[in-house]
Coordinates of C-alpha atoms in Angstrom, one line a residue:
X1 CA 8.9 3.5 -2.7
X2 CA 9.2 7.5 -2.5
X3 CA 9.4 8.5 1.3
X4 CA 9.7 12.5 2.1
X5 CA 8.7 15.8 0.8
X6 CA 11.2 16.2 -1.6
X7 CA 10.7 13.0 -3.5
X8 CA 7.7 14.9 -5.0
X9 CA 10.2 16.9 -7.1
X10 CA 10.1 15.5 -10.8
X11 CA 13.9 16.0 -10.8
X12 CA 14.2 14.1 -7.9
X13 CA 11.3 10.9 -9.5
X14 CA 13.8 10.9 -12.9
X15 CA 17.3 10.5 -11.0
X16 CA 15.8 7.8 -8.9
X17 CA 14.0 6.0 -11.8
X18 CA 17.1 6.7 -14.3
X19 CA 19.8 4.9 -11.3
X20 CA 17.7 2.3 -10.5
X21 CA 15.7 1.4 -13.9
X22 CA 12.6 1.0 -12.3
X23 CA 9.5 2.7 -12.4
X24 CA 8.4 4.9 -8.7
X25 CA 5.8 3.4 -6.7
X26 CA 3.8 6.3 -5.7
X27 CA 0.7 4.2 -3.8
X28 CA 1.9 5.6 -0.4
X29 CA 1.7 9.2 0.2
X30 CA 5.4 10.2 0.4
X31 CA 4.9 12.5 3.7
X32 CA 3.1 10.0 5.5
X33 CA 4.6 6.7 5.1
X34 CA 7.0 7.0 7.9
X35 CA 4.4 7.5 10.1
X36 CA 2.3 4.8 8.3
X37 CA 5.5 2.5 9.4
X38 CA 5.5 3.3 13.1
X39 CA 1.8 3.0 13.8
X40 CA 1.8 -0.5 12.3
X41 CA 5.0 -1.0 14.1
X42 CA 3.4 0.5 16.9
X43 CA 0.5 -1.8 16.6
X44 CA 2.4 -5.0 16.1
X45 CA 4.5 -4.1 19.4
X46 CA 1.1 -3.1 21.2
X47 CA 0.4 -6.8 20.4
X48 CA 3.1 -8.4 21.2
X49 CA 3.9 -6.6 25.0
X50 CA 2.9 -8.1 27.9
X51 CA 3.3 -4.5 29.5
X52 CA 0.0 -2.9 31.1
X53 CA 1.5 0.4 30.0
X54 CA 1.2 -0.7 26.3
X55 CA -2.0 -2.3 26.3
X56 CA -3.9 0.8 27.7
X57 CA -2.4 3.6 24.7
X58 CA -5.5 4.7 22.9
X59 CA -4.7 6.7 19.6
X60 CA -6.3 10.0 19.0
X61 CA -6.6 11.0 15.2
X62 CA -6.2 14.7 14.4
X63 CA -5.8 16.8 11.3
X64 CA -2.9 17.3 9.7
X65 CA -3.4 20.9 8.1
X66 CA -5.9 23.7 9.1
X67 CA -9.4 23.3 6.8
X68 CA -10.5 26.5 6.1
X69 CA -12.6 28.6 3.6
X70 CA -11.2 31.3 1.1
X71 CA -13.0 34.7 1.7
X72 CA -12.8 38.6 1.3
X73 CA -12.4 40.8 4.6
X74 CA -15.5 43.1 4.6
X75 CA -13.4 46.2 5.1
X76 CA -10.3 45.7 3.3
X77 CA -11.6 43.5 0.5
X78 CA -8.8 41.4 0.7
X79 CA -8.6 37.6 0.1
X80 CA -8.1 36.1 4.0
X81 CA -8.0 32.2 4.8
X82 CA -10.9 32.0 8.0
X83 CA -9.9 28.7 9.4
X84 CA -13.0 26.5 10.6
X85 CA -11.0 23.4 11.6
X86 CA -7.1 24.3 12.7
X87 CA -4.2 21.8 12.5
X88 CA -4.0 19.3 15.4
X89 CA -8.1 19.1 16.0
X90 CA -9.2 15.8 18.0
X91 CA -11.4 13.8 15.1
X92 CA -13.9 13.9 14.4
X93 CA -15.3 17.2 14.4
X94 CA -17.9 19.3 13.3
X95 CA -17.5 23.0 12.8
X96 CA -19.9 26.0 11.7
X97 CA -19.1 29.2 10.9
X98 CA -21.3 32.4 9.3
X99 CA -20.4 34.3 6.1
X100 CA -22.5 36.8 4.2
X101 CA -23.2 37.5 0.9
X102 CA -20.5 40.1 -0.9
X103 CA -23.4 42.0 -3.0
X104 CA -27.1 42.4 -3.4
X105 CA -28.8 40.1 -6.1
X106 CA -25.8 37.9 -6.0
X107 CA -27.0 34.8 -7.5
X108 CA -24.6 32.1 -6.1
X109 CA -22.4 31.5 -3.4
X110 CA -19.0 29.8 -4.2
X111 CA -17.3 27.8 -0.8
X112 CA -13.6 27.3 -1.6
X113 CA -12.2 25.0 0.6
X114 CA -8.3 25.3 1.6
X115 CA -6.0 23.5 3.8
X116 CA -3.0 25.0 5.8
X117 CA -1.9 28.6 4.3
X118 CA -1.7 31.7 6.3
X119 CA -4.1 34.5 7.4
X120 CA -4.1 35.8 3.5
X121 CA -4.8 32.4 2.4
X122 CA -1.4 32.2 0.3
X123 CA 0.4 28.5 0.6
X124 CA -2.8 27.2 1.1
X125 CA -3.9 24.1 -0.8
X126 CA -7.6 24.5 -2.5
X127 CA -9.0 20.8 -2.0
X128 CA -12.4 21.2 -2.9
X129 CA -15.7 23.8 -3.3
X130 CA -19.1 23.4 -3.4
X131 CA -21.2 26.3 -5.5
X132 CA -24.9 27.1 -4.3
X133 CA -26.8 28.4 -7.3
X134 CA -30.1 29.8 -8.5
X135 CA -30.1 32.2 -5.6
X136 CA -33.7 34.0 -5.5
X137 CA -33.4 37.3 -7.3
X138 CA -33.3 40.6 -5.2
X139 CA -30.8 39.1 -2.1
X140 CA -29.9 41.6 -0.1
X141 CA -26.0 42.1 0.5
X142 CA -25.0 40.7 3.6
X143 CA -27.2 37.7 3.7
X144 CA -26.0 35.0 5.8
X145 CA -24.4 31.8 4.6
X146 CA -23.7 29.4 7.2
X147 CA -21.1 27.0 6.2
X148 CA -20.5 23.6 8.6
X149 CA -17.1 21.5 8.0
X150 CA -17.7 17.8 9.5
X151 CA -14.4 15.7 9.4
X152 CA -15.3 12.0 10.0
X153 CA -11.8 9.6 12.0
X154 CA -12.1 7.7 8.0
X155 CA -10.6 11.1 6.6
X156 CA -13.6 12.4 5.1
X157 CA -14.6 15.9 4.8
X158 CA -18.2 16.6 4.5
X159 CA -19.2 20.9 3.6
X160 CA -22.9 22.0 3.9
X161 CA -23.4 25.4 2.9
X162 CA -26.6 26.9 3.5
X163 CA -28.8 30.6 3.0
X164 CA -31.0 30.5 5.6
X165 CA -33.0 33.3 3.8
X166 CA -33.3 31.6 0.7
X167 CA -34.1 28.7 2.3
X168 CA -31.0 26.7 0.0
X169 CA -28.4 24.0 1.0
X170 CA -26.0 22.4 -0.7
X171 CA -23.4 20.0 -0.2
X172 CA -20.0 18.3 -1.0
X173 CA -17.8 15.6 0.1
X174 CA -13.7 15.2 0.1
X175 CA -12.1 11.9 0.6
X176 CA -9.3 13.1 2.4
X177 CA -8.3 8.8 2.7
X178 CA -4.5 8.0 3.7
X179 CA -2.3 6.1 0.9
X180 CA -3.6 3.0 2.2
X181 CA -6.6 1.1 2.2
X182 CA -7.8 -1.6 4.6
X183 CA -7.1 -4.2 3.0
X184 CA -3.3 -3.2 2.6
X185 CA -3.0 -2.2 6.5
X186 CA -3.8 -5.8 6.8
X187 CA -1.3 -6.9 4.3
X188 CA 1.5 -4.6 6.1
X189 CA 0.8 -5.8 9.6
X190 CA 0.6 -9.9 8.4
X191 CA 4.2 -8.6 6.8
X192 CA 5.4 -7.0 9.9
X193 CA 5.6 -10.5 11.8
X194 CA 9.0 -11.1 10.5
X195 CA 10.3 -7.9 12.6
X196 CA 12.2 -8.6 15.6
X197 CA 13.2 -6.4 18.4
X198 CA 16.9 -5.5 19.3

């Protein structure tokens, strides 16, 4: 099982899997399973305490990475990241933001969602986009497109875009799901009962 950031380096795969002789496992997300392992630890010692203190923790989930959308700055025409959801946001969430149309008689819109980069956008990860088409000819320049982000607690990113003008809306969905299901969470936690405490 790959844990850590640098185990997504193939060099780093072929060592392990050349010493060892066995194929990765790559069904946990390599930056998250520690933290996988201490919530269910967590959980299982939540459980187990007869502690008040314990019993009354509530977990907050929160996003990992700033969501944004990829745009161009009006007056220097450059690419800039404009952030809708930043990193550590309480889920779930909803939020909208407006953009406008970057020429007349444009005839779609294209959203590209990032996460995490800076201000320019650069180091950013593009995880998704959602293209509004057949705009009605003769659109002014500058028309508005309101675009909404809701990210649900399950991990899942819902984008409307809409042209209120054109009267259009479109939308697209990202399963932003941790490494593990359900189903497996249960199988860890039944597996954790073999743990004792020092």
């Amino acid at each position: 099982l790959l844990v850590g950031g640098s185990t997504r380096m193939p060099a780093v795969t072929c060592g392990i899997e050349e010493l060892s002789g066995r194929k990765v496992d790559r069904s946990l997300s390599a930056d998250e399973a520690v933290a996988h392992g201490a919530a269910i630890y967590a959980a299982f010692l939540e459980k187990e305490s007869t502690h008040s203190s314990l019993r009354s923790l509530q977990i907050q989930n929160v996003n990992s990475h700033s969501l944004g959308v990829l745009s161009k700055d009006p007056h220097t025409q450059r690419q800039r990241n404009s952030i809708l959801i930043p990193k550590n946001t309480a889920l779930p969430v909803t939020r909208t933001r407006r953009f406008v149309t970057a020429k007349g008689d444009q005839r779609n819109v294209m959203i590209v969602v990032v996460e995490g980069g800076d201000a320019s956008g650069q180091n950013s990860t593009k995880i998704g986009k959602v293209v509004v088409t057949d705009l009605p000819p003769g659109l002014p320049a500058g028309s508005p497109v309101d675009v909404a982000f809701t990210y649900s607690g399950s991990g899942r990113l819902t984008i409307y875009a809409r042209l209120p003008e054109a009267d259009i809306e479109k939308r697209a969905t990202i399963d932003r799901a941790s490494g593990l299901s359900e189903a497996a969470m249960d199988d860890w936690s039944a597996r954790i009962v073999g743990i004792t405490r020092r």
